[in-house]
């Protein structure tokens, strides 16, 4: 009995040592009511995407519908060079798309290496809802999309094609993503009913090898949702997000009592610590939202921003960063 008491005591105080702010938030009598609904998403284009998500959320809609509708705005924007139509192609000139979605019941769907469909997020949702699987890729994903009534179209815009042809002149492939050269949209939302969902969609790193898949369609890397705890999403060089299971790590840290901000910082710190020679030349940014509607964001380098929409808020915010 004494041992058990000791164990409980050390566990409780261990938790306090981790994060006094979030642990004190657990005291039900003093806990403020959650800020909901709320939606957050990556980069400048998050603002427009949030506006579409907000139409759903402010009408007491489901977070799942909000995040799908939200990121579809970015997928449909031909000027966005790393999401949907207009995305820069791989080194062979193919636009290949990755996307995933996850709801409040742990249902998830994903497509990777999908070509010629403008809304991979909606195909991912169909994978979630209409198949016994989580992930479909390439030709199989294409066949499934056609069977669901999605129509094929050419996603290589003249602007993206011209950029690719210019790249072909030197064909210098640097696996590092320049910090200005990526803008996957990751979006997470908490709805009026207190349910969380998330979506993430991208054309991935420009000039990637044909067949390369990044973190964005990988549940646990580019996106993770646990309705008891919170949700997280990622942007940046996907290989390094995958290596630390970024989004899942952040949600698990929030489960242990870390605030969304602290959890994002821990995930960035993990990359920095494990890859001291690589992190200087690559960007990764994380975004997190917890069950109380508290959010956080952090990146390796300066330049990552995110958009927040709630009843009292419609902001674009510069995230904190590890190095200048
Ligand atoms: N995370 C994406 C990928 O690695 C790219 C990005 O966010 O810029 O495919």
PDB file of C-alpha atoms in Angstrom, residues 5 15 46 51 57 67 85 89-90 92 121 133 136 138 150 170 174 206 244 252 268 294:
ATOM      1  CA  UNK A   5       0.863   5.566  -2.469  1.00  0.00           C
ATOM      2  CA  UNK A  15       3.099  15.261 -14.137  1.00  0.00           C
ATOM      3  CA  UNK A  46      -4.822  28.959 -44.024  1.00  0.00           C
ATOM      4  CA  UNK A  51     -13.046  30.917 -43.771  1.00  0.00           C
ATOM      5  CA  UNK A  57     -18.259  25.305 -37.731  1.00  0.00           C
ATOM      6  CA  UNK A  67     -11.592  20.495 -42.330  1.00  0.00           C
ATOM      7  CA  UNK A  85      -3.849  21.851 -58.931  1.00  0.00           C
ATOM      8  CA  UNK A  89       5.603  18.228 -60.243  1.00  0.00           C
ATOM      9  CA  UNK A  90       8.159  15.574 -59.483  1.00  0.00           C
ATOM     10  CA  UNK A  92       9.697  13.675 -64.310  1.00  0.00           C
ATOM     11  CA  UNK A 121      -8.713  15.061 -49.496  1.00  0.00           C
ATOM     12  CA  UNK A 133      -8.740   0.300 -45.415  1.00  0.00           C
ATOM     13  CA  UNK A 136      -4.746   3.592 -50.970  1.00  0.00           C
ATOM     14  CA  UNK A 138      -1.115   5.152 -56.923  1.00  0.00           C
ATOM     15  CA  UNK A 150     -14.242  11.633 -59.130  1.00  0.00           C
ATOM     16  CA  UNK A 170      20.236  22.314 -64.212  1.00  0.00           C
ATOM     17  CA  UNK A 174      18.363  19.192 -53.094  1.00  0.00           C
ATOM     18  CA  UNK A 206       8.961  19.948 -55.664  1.00  0.00           C
ATOM     19  CA  UNK A 244       9.906  11.214 -35.300  1.00  0.00           C
ATOM     20  CA  UNK A 252       0.931  11.931 -26.877  1.00  0.00           C
ATOM     21  CA  UNK A 268      10.981  20.443 -33.044  1.00  0.00           C
ATOM     22  CA  UNK A 294      -5.885  25.939 -26.839  1.00  0.00           C
TER      23      UNK A 294
END
